Amino acid sequence: MKDPTYQKVVYGIVMAIAVIIVHFLNVRVYPLHPIFSILIAILIIYVGITAVKKSGKFEQTISSMKYNLLNMAVVFILFIAYFTIDPS
């Protein structure tokens, strides 16, 4: 594996944000067709990753321990957000 960078962590954050936004729209705003949900998620991920690639701020390498902890935090926040949005 190449040296971990903040850029890889931010890619995961972008994907988590896309899932949270699509889930929020689907549950709270309007029930979306699954194909439309996937297309919205792909669009959000594409825009986010393009913005991250253009920015040079995230190319700093980090330790494997910090990389794993940050990824674990992203997954935990995604888990909490996904079930918090769940309809009552």
GROMACS .gro file of C-alpha atoms in nm, residues 12-80:
model
   69
   12GLY     CA    1  -1.400   0.849   0.231
   13ILE     CA    2  -1.557   1.157   0.389
   14VAL     CA    3  -1.693   1.265   0.050
   15MET     CA    4  -1.849   0.924  -0.004
   16ALA     CA    5  -1.998   0.925   0.347
   17ILE     CA    6  -2.146   1.270   0.289
   18ALA     CA    7  -2.300   1.150  -0.037
   19VAL     CA    8  -2.464   0.856   0.140
   20ILE     CA    9  -2.594   1.078   0.420
   21ILE     CA   10  -2.737   1.338   0.180
   22VAL     CA   11  -2.909   1.080  -0.038
   23HIS     CA   12  -3.049   0.899   0.266
   24PHE     CA   13  -3.173   1.228   0.413
   25LEU     CA   14  -3.342   1.322   0.085
   26ASN     CA   15  -3.496   0.978   0.057
   27VAL     CA   16  -3.632   0.969   0.413
   28ARG     CA   17  -3.715   1.330   0.502
   29VAL     CA   18  -3.779   1.513   0.173
   30TYR     CA   19  -3.911   1.278  -0.094
   31PRO     CA   20  -3.893   0.900  -0.145
   32LEU     CA   21  -3.658   0.860  -0.439
   33HIS     CA   22  -3.642   0.585  -0.697
   34PRO     CA   23  -3.330   0.370  -0.631
   35ILE     CA   24  -3.175   0.451  -0.969
   36PHE     CA   25  -3.221   0.823  -0.906
   37SER     CA   26  -3.066   0.784  -0.560
   38ILE     CA   27  -2.760   0.616  -0.708
   39LEU     CA   28  -2.724   0.886  -0.972
   40ILE     CA   29  -2.744   1.163  -0.711
   41ALA     CA   30  -2.483   0.985  -0.497
   42ILE     CA   31  -2.252   0.941  -0.797
   43LEU     CA   32  -2.288   1.310  -0.886
   44ILE     CA   33  -2.209   1.422  -0.531
   45ILE     CA   34  -1.908   1.189  -0.513
   46TYR     CA   35  -1.779   1.304  -0.852
   47VAL     CA   36  -1.805   1.673  -0.760
   48GLY     CA   37  -1.646   1.614  -0.420
   49ILE     CA   38  -1.354   1.408  -0.549
   50THR     CA   39  -1.291   1.658  -0.829
   51ALA     CA   40  -1.276   1.940  -0.573
   52VAL     CA   41  -1.038   1.741  -0.353
   53LYS     CA   42  -0.807   1.662  -0.645
   54LYS     CA   43  -0.791   2.030  -0.746
   55SER     CA   44  -0.701   2.130  -0.393
   56GLY     CA   45  -0.342   2.055  -0.301
   57LYS     CA   46  -0.404   2.073   0.074
   58PHE     CA   47  -0.465   1.703   0.131
   59GLU     CA   48  -0.150   1.546  -0.015
   60GLN     CA   49   0.035   1.536   0.316
   61THR     CA   50   0.127   1.185   0.427
   62ILE     CA   51   0.012   1.058   0.766
   63SER     CA   52   0.090   0.756   0.980
   64SER     CA   53  -0.101   0.433   0.931
   65MET     CA   54  -0.239   0.455   1.285
   66LYS     CA   55  -0.378   0.805   1.228
   67TYR     CA   56  -0.517   0.698   0.889
   68ASN     CA   57  -0.699   0.401   1.044
   69LEU     CA   58  -0.833   0.609   1.334
   70LEU     CA   59  -0.966   0.877   1.099
   71ASN     CA   60  -1.133   0.615   0.880
   72MET     CA   61  -1.285   0.453   1.187
   73ALA     CA   62  -1.422   0.792   1.297
   74VAL     CA   63  -1.574   0.850   0.953
   75VAL     CA   64  -1.746   0.511   0.958
   76PHE     CA   65  -1.874   0.571   1.313
   77ILE     CA   66  -2.016   0.912   1.220
   78LEU     CA   67  -2.174   0.764   0.907
   79PHE     CA   68  -2.336   0.491   1.117
   80ILE     CA   69  -2.472   0.741   1.371
   0.00000   0.00000   0.00000
